[in-house]
mmCIF file with all atom_site columns, C-alpha atoms in Angstrom:
data_model
loop_
_atom_site.group_PDB
_atom_site.id
_atom_site.type_symbol
_atom_site.label_atom_id
_atom_site.label_alt_id
_atom_site.label_comp_id
_atom_site.label_asym_id
_atom_site.label_entity_id
_atom_site.label_seq_id
_atom_site.pdbx_PDB_ins_code
_atom_site.Cartn_x
_atom_site.Cartn_y
_atom_site.Cartn_z
_atom_site.occupancy
_atom_site.B_iso_or_equiv
_atom_site.pdbx_formal_charge
_atom_site.auth_seq_id
_atom_site.auth_comp_id
_atom_site.auth_asym_id
_atom_site.auth_atom_id
_atom_site.pdbx_PDB_model_num
ATOM 1   C CA . GLN T 1 1   ? -8.738  -13.268 0.350   1.00 0.00 ? 1   GLN T CA 1
ATOM 2   C CA . SER T 1 2   ? -5.382  -11.314 1.892   1.00 0.00 ? 2   SER T CA 1
ATOM 3   C CA . MET T 1 3   ? -2.201  -13.135 2.158   1.00 0.00 ? 3   MET T CA 1
ATOM 4   C CA . LEU T 1 4   ? -1.890  -11.700 5.826   1.00 0.00 ? 4   LEU T CA 1
ATOM 5   C CA . THR T 1 5   ? -4.502  -12.340 8.425   1.00 0.00 ? 5   THR T CA 1
ATOM 6   C CA . GLN T 1 6   ? -5.639  -9.895  10.694  1.00 0.00 ? 6   GLN T CA 1
ATOM 7   C CA . SER T 1 7   ? -8.807  -9.969  13.053  1.00 0.00 ? 7   SER T CA 1
ATOM 8   C CA . PRO T 1 8   ? -11.480 -7.473  11.222  1.00 0.00 ? 8   PRO T CA 1
ATOM 9   C CA . SER T 1 9   ? -12.146 -5.328  14.302  1.00 0.00 ? 9   SER T CA 1
ATOM 10  C CA . ALA T 1 10  ? -10.390 -4.084  17.821  1.00 0.00 ? 10  ALA T CA 1
ATOM 11  C CA . SER T 1 11  ? -11.444 -1.885  20.336  1.00 0.00 ? 11  SER T CA 1
ATOM 12  C CA . GLY T 1 12  ? -10.628 -0.113  23.710  1.00 0.00 ? 12  GLY T CA 1
ATOM 13  C CA . THR T 1 13  ? -11.453 2.709   25.835  1.00 0.00 ? 13  THR T CA 1
ATOM 14  C CA . PRO T 1 14  ? -9.091  5.783   26.215  1.00 0.00 ? 14  PRO T CA 1
ATOM 15  C CA . GLY T 1 15  ? -5.882  5.068   28.175  1.00 0.00 ? 15  GLY T CA 1
ATOM 16  C CA . GLN T 1 16  ? -5.991  1.109   27.309  1.00 0.00 ? 16  GLN T CA 1
ATOM 17  C CA . ARG T 1 17  ? -3.691  -0.592  25.521  1.00 0.00 ? 17  ARG T CA 1
ATOM 18  C CA . VAL T 1 18  ? -4.882  -2.771  22.570  1.00 0.00 ? 18  VAL T CA 1
ATOM 19  C CA . SER T 1 19  ? -2.982  -5.030  20.219  1.00 0.00 ? 19  SER T CA 1
ATOM 20  C CA . ILE T 1 20  ? -3.609  -6.043  16.617  1.00 0.00 ? 20  ILE T CA 1
ATOM 21  C CA . SER T 1 21  ? -2.176  -9.150  15.512  1.00 0.00 ? 21  SER T CA 1
ATOM 22  C CA . CYS T 1 22  ? -1.337  -9.856  11.885  1.00 0.00 ? 22  CYS T CA 1
ATOM 23  C CA . SER T 1 23  ? -0.364  -13.928 10.566  1.00 0.00 ? 23  SER T CA 1
ATOM 24  C CA . GLY T 1 24  ? 1.315   -14.776 7.559   1.00 0.00 ? 24  GLY T CA 1
ATOM 25  C CA . SER T 1 25  ? 3.816   -17.149 6.377   1.00 0.00 ? 25  SER T CA 1
ATOM 26  C CA . ALA T 1 26  ? 7.399   -18.292 5.805   1.00 0.00 ? 26  ALA T CA 1
ATOM 27  C CA . SER T 1 27  ? 7.484   -16.260 2.388   1.00 0.00 ? 27  SER T CA 1
ATOM 28  C CA . ASN T 1 28  ? 6.208   -13.027 3.929   1.00 0.00 ? 28  ASN T CA 1
ATOM 29  C CA . ILE T 1 29  ? 6.700   -12.253 7.366   1.00 0.00 ? 29  ILE T CA 1
ATOM 30  C CA . GLY T 1 30  ? 8.831   -15.259 8.386   1.00 0.00 ? 30  GLY T CA 1
ATOM 31  C CA . ASN T 1 31  ? 11.601  -13.916 5.807   1.00 0.00 ? 31  ASN T CA 1
ATOM 32  C CA . ASN T 1 32  ? 10.998  -10.120 5.654   1.00 0.00 ? 32  ASN T CA 1
ATOM 33  C CA . TYR T 1 33  ? 10.492  -7.136  7.608   1.00 0.00 ? 33  TYR T CA 1
ATOM 34  C CA . VAL T 1 34  ? 6.401   -5.975  8.465   1.00 0.00 ? 34  VAL T CA 1
ATOM 35  C CA . TYR T 1 35  ? 5.136   -2.773  8.009   1.00 0.00 ? 35  TYR T CA 1
ATOM 36  C CA . TRP T 1 36  ? 2.174   -0.846  9.578   1.00 0.00 ? 36  TRP T CA 1
ATOM 37  C CA . TYR T 1 37  ? 0.009   1.559   8.322   1.00 0.00 ? 37  TYR T CA 1
ATOM 38  C CA . HIS T 1 38  ? -2.966  3.443   9.681   1.00 0.00 ? 38  HIS T CA 1
ATOM 39  C CA . GLN T 1 39  ? -5.915  5.027   7.431   1.00 0.00 ? 39  GLN T CA 1
ATOM 40  C CA . GLN T 1 40  ? -8.254  7.267   9.126   1.00 0.00 ? 40  GLN T CA 1
ATOM 41  C CA . LEU T 1 41  ? -10.415 8.470   6.430   1.00 0.00 ? 41  LEU T CA 1
ATOM 42  C CA . PRO T 1 42  ? -10.954 5.442   3.470   1.00 0.00 ? 42  PRO T CA 1
ATOM 43  C CA . GLY T 1 43  ? -9.845  8.008   0.448   1.00 0.00 ? 43  GLY T CA 1
ATOM 44  C CA . THR T 1 44  ? -6.831  9.329   2.090   1.00 0.00 ? 44  THR T CA 1
ATOM 45  C CA . ALA T 1 45  ? -3.344  7.615   1.846   1.00 0.00 ? 45  ALA T CA 1
ATOM 46  C CA . PRO T 1 46  ? -2.379  5.042   4.089   1.00 0.00 ? 46  PRO T CA 1
ATOM 47  C CA . LYS T 1 47  ? 0.059   6.585   6.740   1.00 0.00 ? 47  LYS T CA 1
ATOM 48  C CA . LEU T 1 48  ? 3.271   4.611   8.247   1.00 0.00 ? 48  LEU T CA 1
ATOM 49  C CA . LEU T 1 49  ? 3.321   3.500   11.854  1.00 0.00 ? 49  LEU T CA 1
ATOM 50  C CA . ILE T 1 50  ? 6.294   1.099   11.634  1.00 0.00 ? 50  ILE T CA 1
ATOM 51  C CA . TYR T 1 51  ? 8.775   0.097   9.403   1.00 0.00 ? 51  TYR T CA 1
ATOM 52  C CA . LYS T 1 52  ? 11.216  -2.885  9.609   1.00 0.00 ? 52  LYS T CA 1
ATOM 53  C CA . SER T 1 53  ? 8.512   -4.495  12.049  1.00 0.00 ? 53  SER T CA 1
ATOM 54  C CA . SER T 1 54  ? 9.567   -2.294  15.304  1.00 0.00 ? 54  SER T CA 1
ATOM 55  C CA . GLN T 1 55  ? 10.693  1.126   14.262  1.00 0.00 ? 55  GLN T CA 1
ATOM 56  C CA . ARG T 1 56  ? 8.905   4.342   14.470  1.00 0.00 ? 56  ARG T CA 1
ATOM 57  C CA . PRO T 1 57  ? 9.157   6.980   11.734  1.00 0.00 ? 57  PRO T CA 1
ATOM 58  C CA . SER T 1 58  ? 9.769   10.434  13.090  1.00 0.00 ? 58  SER T CA 1
ATOM 59  C CA . GLY T 1 59  ? 6.879   12.165  14.238  1.00 0.00 ? 59  GLY T CA 1
ATOM 60  C CA . VAL T 1 60  ? 4.931   8.520   15.097  1.00 0.00 ? 60  VAL T CA 1
ATOM 61  C CA . PRO T 1 61  ? 4.244   8.876   18.910  1.00 0.00 ? 61  PRO T CA 1
ATOM 62  C CA . ASP T 1 62  ? 6.043   6.305   21.038  1.00 0.00 ? 62  ASP T CA 1
ATOM 63  C CA . ARG T 1 63  ? 2.419   5.265   21.990  1.00 0.00 ? 63  ARG T CA 1
ATOM 64  C CA . PHE T 1 64  ? 2.847   2.851   18.734  1.00 0.00 ? 64  PHE T CA 1
ATOM 65  C CA . SER T 1 65  ? 5.241   -0.353  18.811  1.00 0.00 ? 65  SER T CA 1
ATOM 66  C CA . GLY T 1 66  ? 5.639   -3.446  16.451  1.00 0.00 ? 66  GLY T CA 1
ATOM 67  C CA . SER T 1 67  ? 6.938   -6.364  17.237  1.00 0.00 ? 67  SER T CA 1
ATOM 68  C CA . LYS T 1 68  ? 7.551   -9.702  15.093  1.00 0.00 ? 68  LYS T CA 1
ATOM 69  C CA . SER T 1 69  ? 8.028   -13.254 16.001  1.00 0.00 ? 69  SER T CA 1
ATOM 70  C CA . GLY T 1 70  ? 8.313   -16.121 13.437  1.00 0.00 ? 70  GLY T CA 1
ATOM 71  C CA . THR T 1 71  ? 5.687   -15.855 11.235  1.00 0.00 ? 71  THR T CA 1
ATOM 72  C CA . SER T 1 72  ? 3.511   -13.167 13.318  1.00 0.00 ? 72  SER T CA 1
ATOM 73  C CA . ALA T 1 73  ? 3.824   -9.899  14.092  1.00 0.00 ? 73  ALA T CA 1
ATOM 74  C CA . SER T 1 74  ? 1.720   -7.311  16.175  1.00 0.00 ? 74  SER T CA 1
ATOM 75  C CA . LEU T 1 75  ? 1.110   -3.526  16.714  1.00 0.00 ? 75  LEU T CA 1
ATOM 76  C CA . ALA T 1 76  ? 0.492   -2.542  20.103  1.00 0.00 ? 76  ALA T CA 1
ATOM 77  C CA . ILE T 1 77  ? -1.140  0.949   21.001  1.00 0.00 ? 77  ILE T CA 1
ATOM 78  C CA . SER T 1 78  ? -0.968  2.230   24.838  1.00 0.00 ? 78  SER T CA 1
ATOM 79  C CA . GLY T 1 79  ? -2.479  5.098   26.524  1.00 0.00 ? 79  GLY T CA 1
ATOM 80  C CA . LEU T 1 80  ? -5.254  4.904   23.390  1.00 0.00 ? 80  LEU T CA 1
ATOM 81  C CA . ARG T 1 81  ? -7.014  8.111   22.157  1.00 0.00 ? 81  ARG T CA 1
ATOM 82  C CA . SER T 1 82  ? -9.986  9.019   20.570  1.00 0.00 ? 82  SER T CA 1
ATOM 83  C CA . GLU T 1 83  ? -7.846  10.190  17.385  1.00 0.00 ? 83  GLU T CA 1
ATOM 84  C CA . ASP T 1 84  ? -6.412  6.588   17.265  1.00 0.00 ? 84  ASP T CA 1
ATOM 85  C CA . GLU T 1 85  ? -9.754  5.485   15.901  1.00 0.00 ? 85  GLU T CA 1
ATOM 86  C CA . ALA T 1 86  ? -8.896  4.320   12.074  1.00 0.00 ? 86  ALA T CA 1
ATOM 87  C CA . ASP T 1 87  ? -8.110  1.226   10.131  1.00 0.00 ? 87  ASP T CA 1
ATOM 88  C CA . TYR T 1 88  ? -4.731  -0.682  10.546  1.00 0.00 ? 88  TYR T CA 1
ATOM 89  C CA . TYR T 1 89  ? -2.902  -2.562  7.835   1.00 0.00 ? 89  TYR T CA 1
ATOM 90  C CA . CYS T 1 90  ? 0.002   -5.107  8.086   1.00 0.00 ? 90  CYS T CA 1
ATOM 91  C CA . ALA T 1 91  ? 2.148   -5.111  4.835   1.00 0.00 ? 91  ALA T CA 1
ATOM 92  C CA . ALA T 1 92  ? 5.186   -7.443  4.036   1.00 0.00 ? 92  ALA T CA 1
ATOM 93  C CA . TRP T 1 93  ? 7.145   -8.345  1.288   1.00 0.00 ? 93  TRP T CA 1
ATOM 94  C CA . ASP T 1 94  ? 6.282   -12.037 -0.301  1.00 0.00 ? 94  ASP T CA 1
ATOM 95  C CA . ASP T 1 95  ? 9.530   -13.838 -1.832  1.00 0.00 ? 95  ASP T CA 1
ATOM 96  C CA . SER T 1 96  ? 7.133   -16.352 -3.520  1.00 0.00 ? 96  SER T CA 1
ATOM 97  C CA . LEU T 1 97  ? 4.898   -14.097 -5.151  1.00 0.00 ? 97  LEU T CA 1
ATOM 98  C CA . SER T 1 98  ? 7.583   -11.172 -5.859  1.00 0.00 ? 98  SER T CA 1
ATOM 99  C CA . ALA T 1 99  ? 4.727   -8.952  -4.383  1.00 0.00 ? 99  ALA T CA 1
ATOM 100 C CA . TRP T 1 100 ? 3.788   -6.580  -1.563  1.00 0.00 ? 100 TRP T CA 1
ATOM 101 C CA . VAL T 1 101 ? 1.089   -8.308  0.360   1.00 0.00 ? 101 VAL T CA 1
ATOM 102 C CA . PHE T 1 102 ? -1.338  -6.683  2.866   1.00 0.00 ? 102 PHE T CA 1
ATOM 103 C CA . GLY T 1 103 ? -3.607  -7.977  5.707   1.00 0.00 ? 103 GLY T CA 1
ATOM 104 C CA . GLY T 1 104 ? -7.305  -7.214  5.468   1.00 0.00 ? 104 GLY T CA 1
ATOM 105 C CA . GLY T 1 105 ? -7.273  -4.492  7.752   1.00 0.00 ? 105 GLY T CA 1
ATOM 106 C CA . THR T 1 106 ? -8.612  -4.005  11.597  1.00 0.00 ? 106 THR T CA 1
ATOM 107 C CA . LYS T 1 107 ? -10.760 -1.318  12.078  1.00 0.00 ? 107 LYS T CA 1
ATOM 108 C CA . LEU T 1 108 ? -10.241 0.090   15.927  1.00 0.00 ? 108 LEU T CA 1
ATOM 109 C CA . THR T 1 109 ? -12.729 1.403   17.723  1.00 0.00 ? 109 THR T CA 1
ATOM 110 C CA . VAL T 1 110 ? -12.097 3.713   20.731  1.00 0.00 ? 110 VAL T CA 1
ATOM 111 C CA . LEU T 1 111 ? -15.040 3.189   22.861  1.00 0.00 ? 111 LEU T CA 1
ATOM 112 C CA . GLN J 2 1   ? 10.795  15.359  0.084   1.00 0.00 ? 1   GLN J CA 1
ATOM 113 C CA . VAL J 2 2   ? 9.099   13.131  -2.715  1.00 0.00 ? 2   VAL J CA 1
ATOM 114 C CA . GLN J 2 3   ? 5.794   13.650  -3.839  1.00 0.00 ? 3   GLN J CA 1
ATOM 115 C CA . LEU J 2 4   ? 3.447   12.081  -5.999  1.00 0.00 ? 4   LEU J CA 1
ATOM 116 C CA . GLN J 2 5   ? 0.531   13.396  -7.916  1.00 0.00 ? 5   GLN J CA 1
ATOM 117 C CA . GLN J 2 6   ? -2.108  11.317  -9.443  1.00 0.00 ? 6   GLN J CA 1
ATOM 118 C CA . SER J 2 7   ? -4.304  12.445  -12.368 1.00 0.00 ? 7   SER J CA 1
ATOM 119 C CA . GLY J 2 8   ? -6.908  10.294  -14.640 1.00 0.00 ? 8   GLY J CA 1
ATOM 120 C CA . PRO J 2 9   ? -10.686 9.706   -14.606 1.00 0.00 ? 9   PRO J CA 1
ATOM 121 C CA . GLY J 2 10  ? -12.844 9.157   -11.971 1.00 0.00 ? 10  GLY J CA 1
ATOM 122 C CA . LEU J 2 11  ? -15.347 6.992   -13.981 1.00 0.00 ? 11  LEU J CA 1
ATOM 123 C CA . VAL J 2 12  ? -14.782 4.249   -16.370 1.00 0.00 ? 12  VAL J CA 1
ATOM 124 C CA . LYS J 2 13  ? -17.462 2.030   -18.436 1.00 0.00 ? 13  LYS J CA 1
ATOM 125 C CA . PRO J 2 14  ? -17.334 -1.409  -17.843 1.00 0.00 ? 14  PRO J CA 1
ATOM 126 C CA . SER J 2 15  ? -15.301 -3.347  -20.370 1.00 0.00 ? 15  SER J CA 1
ATOM 127 C CA . GLN J 2 16  ? -13.016 -0.204  -20.993 1.00 0.00 ? 16  GLN J CA 1
ATOM 128 C CA . THR J 2 17  ? -9.533  0.461   -19.901 1.00 0.00 ? 17  THR J CA 1
ATOM 129 C CA . LEU J 2 18  ? -8.441  2.144   -16.737 1.00 0.00 ? 18  LEU J CA 1
ATOM 130 C CA . SER J 2 19  ? -5.848  4.604   -17.076 1.00 0.00 ? 19  SER J CA 1
ATOM 131 C CA . LEU J 2 20  ? -4.369  6.616   -14.339 1.00 0.00 ? 20  LEU J CA 1
ATOM 132 C CA . THR J 2 21  ? -1.052  8.573   -14.101 1.00 0.00 ? 21  THR J CA 1
ATOM 133 C CA . CYS J 2 22  ? 1.344   9.374   -11.110 1.00 0.00 ? 22  CYS J CA 1
ATOM 134 C CA . ALA J 2 23  ? 3.586   12.458  -11.753 1.00 0.00 ? 23  ALA J CA 1
ATOM 135 C CA . VAL J 2 24  ? 6.694   12.438  -9.323  1.00 0.00 ? 24  VAL J CA 1
ATOM 136 C CA . SER J 2 25  ? 8.713   15.169  -7.952  1.00 0.00 ? 25  SER J CA 1
ATOM 137 C CA . GLY J 2 26  ? 11.921  15.000  -5.517  1.00 0.00 ? 26  GLY J CA 1
ATOM 138 C CA . ASP J 2 27  ? 13.279  11.763  -7.016  1.00 0.00 ? 27  ASP J CA 1
ATOM 139 C CA . SER J 2 28  ? 13.774  10.350  -10.817 1.00 0.00 ? 28  SER J CA 1
ATOM 140 C CA . VAL J 2 29  ? 11.667  7.478   -11.914 1.00 0.00 ? 29  VAL J CA 1
ATOM 141 C CA . SER J 2 30  ? 14.981  6.059   -13.459 1.00 0.00 ? 30  SER J CA 1
ATOM 142 C CA . SER J 2 31  ? 16.249  5.695   -9.775  1.00 0.00 ? 31  SER J CA 1
ATOM 143 C CA . LYS J 2 32  ? 18.072  2.649   -9.513  1.00 0.00 ? 32  LYS J CA 1
ATOM 144 C CA . SER J 2 33  ? 17.146  2.320   -5.634  1.00 0.00 ? 33  SER J CA 1
ATOM 145 C CA . ALA J 2 34  ? 13.144  3.287   -6.164  1.00 0.00 ? 34  ALA J CA 1
ATOM 146 C CA . ALA J 2 35  ? 10.003  1.229   -7.383  1.00 0.00 ? 35  ALA J CA 1
ATOM 147 C CA . TRP J 2 36  ? 6.930   2.758   -8.356  1.00 0.00 ? 36  TRP J CA 1
ATOM 148 C CA . ASN J 2 37  ? 3.861   1.128   -7.354  1.00 0.00 ? 37  ASN J CA 1
ATOM 149 C CA . TRP J 2 38  ? -0.167  1.074   -7.848  1.00 0.00 ? 38  TRP J CA 1
ATOM 150 C CA . ILE J 2 39  ? -1.920  0.028   -4.830  1.00 0.00 ? 39  ILE J CA 1
ATOM 151 C CA . ARG J 2 40  ? -6.102  0.181   -4.631  1.00 0.00 ? 40  ARG J CA 1
ATOM 152 C CA . ARG J 2 41  ? -8.286  0.068   -1.459  1.00 0.00 ? 41  ARG J CA 1
ATOM 153 C CA . SER J 2 42  ? -12.115 -1.325  -1.774  1.00 0.00 ? 42  SER J CA 1
ATOM 154 C CA . PRO J 2 43  ? -14.367 -2.101  1.052   1.00 0.00 ? 43  PRO J CA 1
ATOM 155 C CA . SER J 2 44  ? -14.598 -5.723  -0.076  1.00 0.00 ? 44  SER J CA 1
ATOM 156 C CA . ARG J 2 45  ? -10.519 -6.339  -0.775  1.00 0.00 ? 45  ARG J CA 1
ATOM 157 C CA . GLY J 2 46  ? -8.860  -3.853  1.726   1.00 0.00 ? 46  GLY J CA 1
ATOM 158 C CA . LEU J 2 47  ? -5.642  -2.655  0.455   1.00 0.00 ? 47  LEU J CA 1
ATOM 159 C CA . GLU J 2 48  ? -4.540  -4.496  -2.464  1.00 0.00 ? 48  GLU J CA 1
ATOM 160 C CA . TRP J 2 49  ? -0.953  -4.199  -4.231  1.00 0.00 ? 49  TRP J CA 1
ATOM 161 C CA . LEU J 2 50  ? -1.395  -4.481  -8.105  1.00 0.00 ? 50  LEU J CA 1
ATOM 162 C CA . GLY J 2 51  ? 1.968   -3.889  -9.459  1.00 0.00 ? 51  GLY J CA 1
ATOM 163 C CA . ARG J 2 52  ? 5.246   -1.975  -9.947  1.00 0.00 ? 52  ARG J CA 1
ATOM 164 C CA . THR J 2 53  ? 7.962   -0.628  -12.309 1.00 0.00 ? 53  THR J CA 1
ATOM 165 C CA . TYR J 2 54  ? 11.497  -0.086  -11.521 1.00 0.00 ? 54  TYR J CA 1
ATOM 166 C CA . TYR J 2 55  ? 15.091  0.744   -13.317 1.00 0.00 ? 55  TYR J CA 1
ATOM 167 C CA . ARG J 2 56  ? 18.118  -1.286  -12.288 1.00 0.00 ? 56  ARG J CA 1
ATOM 168 C CA . SER J 2 57  ? 19.811  -0.937  -15.674 1.00 0.00 ? 57  SER J CA 1
ATOM 169 C CA . LYS J 2 58  ? 16.815  -1.828  -17.617 1.00 0.00 ? 58  LYS J CA 1
ATOM 170 C CA . TRP J 2 59  ? 13.083  -1.780  -16.729 1.00 0.00 ? 59  TRP J CA 1
ATOM 171 C CA . PHE J 2 60  ? 11.489  -4.390  -14.839 1.00 0.00 ? 60  PHE J CA 1
ATOM 172 C CA . ASN J 2 61  ? 8.042   -5.420  -13.991 1.00 0.00 ? 61  ASN J CA 1
ATOM 173 C CA . ASP J 2 62  ? 6.070   -7.182  -11.229 1.00 0.00 ? 62  ASP J CA 1
ATOM 174 C CA . TYR J 2 63  ? 2.253   -7.814  -11.399 1.00 0.00 ? 63  TYR J CA 1
ATOM 175 C CA . ALA J 2 64  ? -0.415  -9.002  -8.948  1.00 0.00 ? 64  ALA J CA 1
ATOM 176 C CA . ALA J 2 65  ? -1.532  -12.403 -9.900  1.00 0.00 ? 65  ALA J CA 1
ATOM 177 C CA . SER J 2 66  ? -4.586  -11.432 -9.285  1.00 0.00 ? 66  SER J CA 1
ATOM 178 C CA . VAL J 2 67  ? -4.603  -8.518  -12.204 1.00 0.00 ? 67  VAL J CA 1
ATOM 179 C CA . LYS J 2 68  ? -1.536  -9.957  -14.302 1.00 0.00 ? 68  LYS J CA 1
ATOM 180 C CA . SER J 2 69  ? -3.319  -10.384 -17.627 1.00 0.00 ? 69  SER J CA 1
ATOM 181 C CA . ARG J 2 70  ? -5.237  -7.123  -17.734 1.00 0.00 ? 70  ARG J CA 1
ATOM 182 C CA . ILE J 2 71  ? -2.673  -4.763  -16.190 1.00 0.00 ? 71  ILE J CA 1
ATOM 183 C CA . THR J 2 72  ? 0.535   -2.743  -17.571 1.00 0.00 ? 72  THR J CA 1
ATOM 184 C CA . ILE J 2 73  ? 2.732   -0.138  -15.603 1.00 0.00 ? 73  ILE J CA 1
ATOM 185 C CA . ASN J 2 74  ? 4.565   2.032   -17.601 1.00 0.00 ? 74  ASN J CA 1
ATOM 186 C CA . PRO J 2 75  ? 7.259   4.602   -16.867 1.00 0.00 ? 75  PRO J CA 1
ATOM 187 C CA . ASP J 2 76  ? 7.411   8.054   -18.609 1.00 0.00 ? 76  ASP J CA 1
ATOM 188 C CA . THR J 2 77  ? 11.099  9.327   -18.449 1.00 0.00 ? 77  THR J CA 1
ATOM 189 C CA . SER J 2 78  ? 10.649  12.528  -19.987 1.00 0.00 ? 78  SER J CA 1
ATOM 190 C CA . LYS J 2 79  ? 7.815   13.508  -17.921 1.00 0.00 ? 79  LYS J CA 1
ATOM 191 C CA . ASN J 2 80  ? 9.183   11.626  -14.793 1.00 0.00 ? 80  ASN J CA 1
ATOM 192 C CA . GLN J 2 81  ? 5.956   10.020  -14.326 1.00 0.00 ? 81  GLN J CA 1
ATOM 193 C CA . PHE J 2 82  ? 4.316   6.538   -14.632 1.00 0.00 ? 82  PHE J CA 1
ATOM 194 C CA . SER J 2 83  ? 1.090   5.403   -15.553 1.00 0.00 ? 83  SER J CA 1
ATOM 195 C CA . LEU J 2 84  ? -1.426  2.085   -14.940 1.00 0.00 ? 84  LEU J CA 1
ATOM 196 C CA . GLN J 2 85  ? -3.756  0.952   -17.188 1.00 0.00 ? 85  GLN J CA 1
ATOM 197 C CA . LEU J 2 86  ? -6.166  -1.497  -16.356 1.00 0.00 ? 86  LEU J CA 1
ATOM 198 C CA . LYS J 2 87  ? -7.947  -3.268  -19.202 1.00 0.00 ? 87  LYS J CA 1
ATOM 199 C CA . SER J 2 88  ? -11.719 -5.107  -19.221 1.00 0.00 ? 88  SER J CA 1
ATOM 200 C CA . VAL J 2 89  ? -12.950 -3.267  -15.979 1.00 0.00 ? 89  VAL J CA 1
ATOM 201 C CA . THR J 2 90  ? -15.881 -4.503  -14.159 1.00 0.00 ? 90  THR J CA 1
ATOM 202 C CA . PRO J 2 91  ? -17.649 -3.031  -11.118 1.00 0.00 ? 91  PRO J CA 1
ATOM 203 C CA . GLU J 2 92  ? -15.096 -4.941  -9.041  1.00 0.00 ? 92  GLU J CA 1
ATOM 204 C CA . ASP J 2 93  ? -12.415 -2.703  -9.886  1.00 0.00 ? 93  ASP J CA 1
ATOM 205 C CA . THR J 2 94  ? -14.189 0.152   -8.430  1.00 0.00 ? 94  THR J CA 1
ATOM 206 C CA . ALA J 2 95  ? -11.537 1.622   -5.469  1.00 0.00 ? 95  ALA J CA 1
ATOM 207 C CA . VAL J 2 96  ? -9.611  4.047   -4.605  1.00 0.00 ? 96  VAL J CA 1
ATOM 208 C CA . TYR J 2 97  ? -6.128  3.920   -6.774  1.00 0.00 ? 97  TYR J CA 1
ATOM 209 C CA . PHE J 2 98  ? -2.952  4.768   -4.994  1.00 0.00 ? 98  PHE J CA 1
ATOM 210 C CA . CYS J 2 99  ? 0.415   5.336   -6.455  1.00 0.00 ? 99  CYS J CA 1
ATOM 211 C CA . ALA J 2 100 ? 3.511   4.637   -4.049  1.00 0.00 ? 100 ALA J CA 1
ATOM 212 C CA . ARG J 2 101 ? 7.126   5.043   -4.199  1.00 0.00 ? 101 ARG J CA 1
ATOM 213 C CA . SER J 2 102 ? 8.809   2.094   -2.316  1.00 0.00 ? 102 SER J CA 1
ATOM 214 C CA . GLU J 2 103 ? 12.818  1.401   -1.477  1.00 0.00 ? 103 GLU J CA 1
ATOM 215 C CA . GLN J 2 104 ? 12.464  -0.762  1.368   1.00 0.00 ? 104 GLN J CA 1
ATOM 216 C CA . TRP J 2 105 ? 8.968   -0.150  2.011   1.00 0.00 ? 105 TRP J CA 1
ATOM 217 C CA . LEU J 2 106 ? 6.124   1.462   0.431   1.00 0.00 ? 106 LEU J CA 1
ATOM 218 C CA . GLY J 2 107 ? 6.884   5.063   2.027   1.00 0.00 ? 107 GLY J CA 1
ATOM 219 C CA . ASP J 2 108 ? 5.339   8.007   -0.175  1.00 0.00 ? 108 ASP J CA 1
ATOM 220 C CA . TRP J 2 109 ? 1.780   7.872   -1.566  1.00 0.00 ? 109 TRP J CA 1
ATOM 221 C CA . GLY J 2 110 ? -0.368  9.749   -3.862  1.00 0.00 ? 110 GLY J CA 1
ATOM 222 C CA . GLN J 2 111 ? -3.226  11.167  -2.630  1.00 0.00 ? 111 GLN J CA 1
ATOM 223 C CA . GLY J 2 112 ? -5.643  8.807   -4.011  1.00 0.00 ? 112 GLY J CA 1
ATOM 224 C CA . THR J 2 113 ? -7.944  8.631   -7.214  1.00 0.00 ? 113 THR J CA 1
ATOM 225 C CA . LEU J 2 114 ? -11.780 7.066   -6.570  1.00 0.00 ? 114 LEU J CA 1
ATOM 226 C CA . VAL J 2 115 ? -12.307 5.380   -9.611  1.00 0.00 ? 115 VAL J CA 1
ATOM 227 C CA . THR J 2 116 ? -16.210 4.140   -10.427 1.00 0.00 ? 116 THR J CA 1
ATOM 228 C CA . VAL J 2 117 ? -16.821 1.305   -12.842 1.00 0.00 ? 117 VAL J CA 1
ATOM 229 C CA . SER J 2 118 ? -20.051 1.968   -14.112 1.00 0.00 ? 118 SER J CA 1
ATOM 230 C CA . SER J 2 119 ? -22.241 2.480   -17.100 1.00 0.00 ? 119 SER J CA 1
#
């Protein structure tokens, strides 16, 4: 059972805006930054999309944005494209566990 | 540019020990600002952080509660690499295993190794 809670699936049509949520607790999201990764093929390394809750690494399109409020966070993707179809994971450091914790992942389908 | 190159067997028998190595280039495993992690992904458990090793004037380890009794992560400063050993594996340990470097976040990842636990 994942420490962070994500909806297992999300979908949208090209051009739409979709949002993926991530819920945690005071010891992880409530007290630390949230990071978002996507993984387009199961055997490939996850790619960082958002760091420090709302910052984009260079090379990540500004269609991707992150936010955090209290013990929840969200990733928004605007102008949805077929290549955005992937699994999306949130992550945060958990102070009580002294461990990185992940969400269970959200499979995004572009219809 | 930090690069992580994983190596190790892709098939392990039940009850045996899974062993993987992650060779580091572009940084030192003895860095006082980085940590060196192992993470796995399986269909049933998604992404799961397993543990890390890091140097802050001495070596420290943190391990996930789910594997704490079975896991060891060791640095090898002579080869600038770190390793994962997971004892007494079962088919539940079948997963793609990744090594990763973290400072403030898990930023640089290895290529992944599919490890299947089967007789």
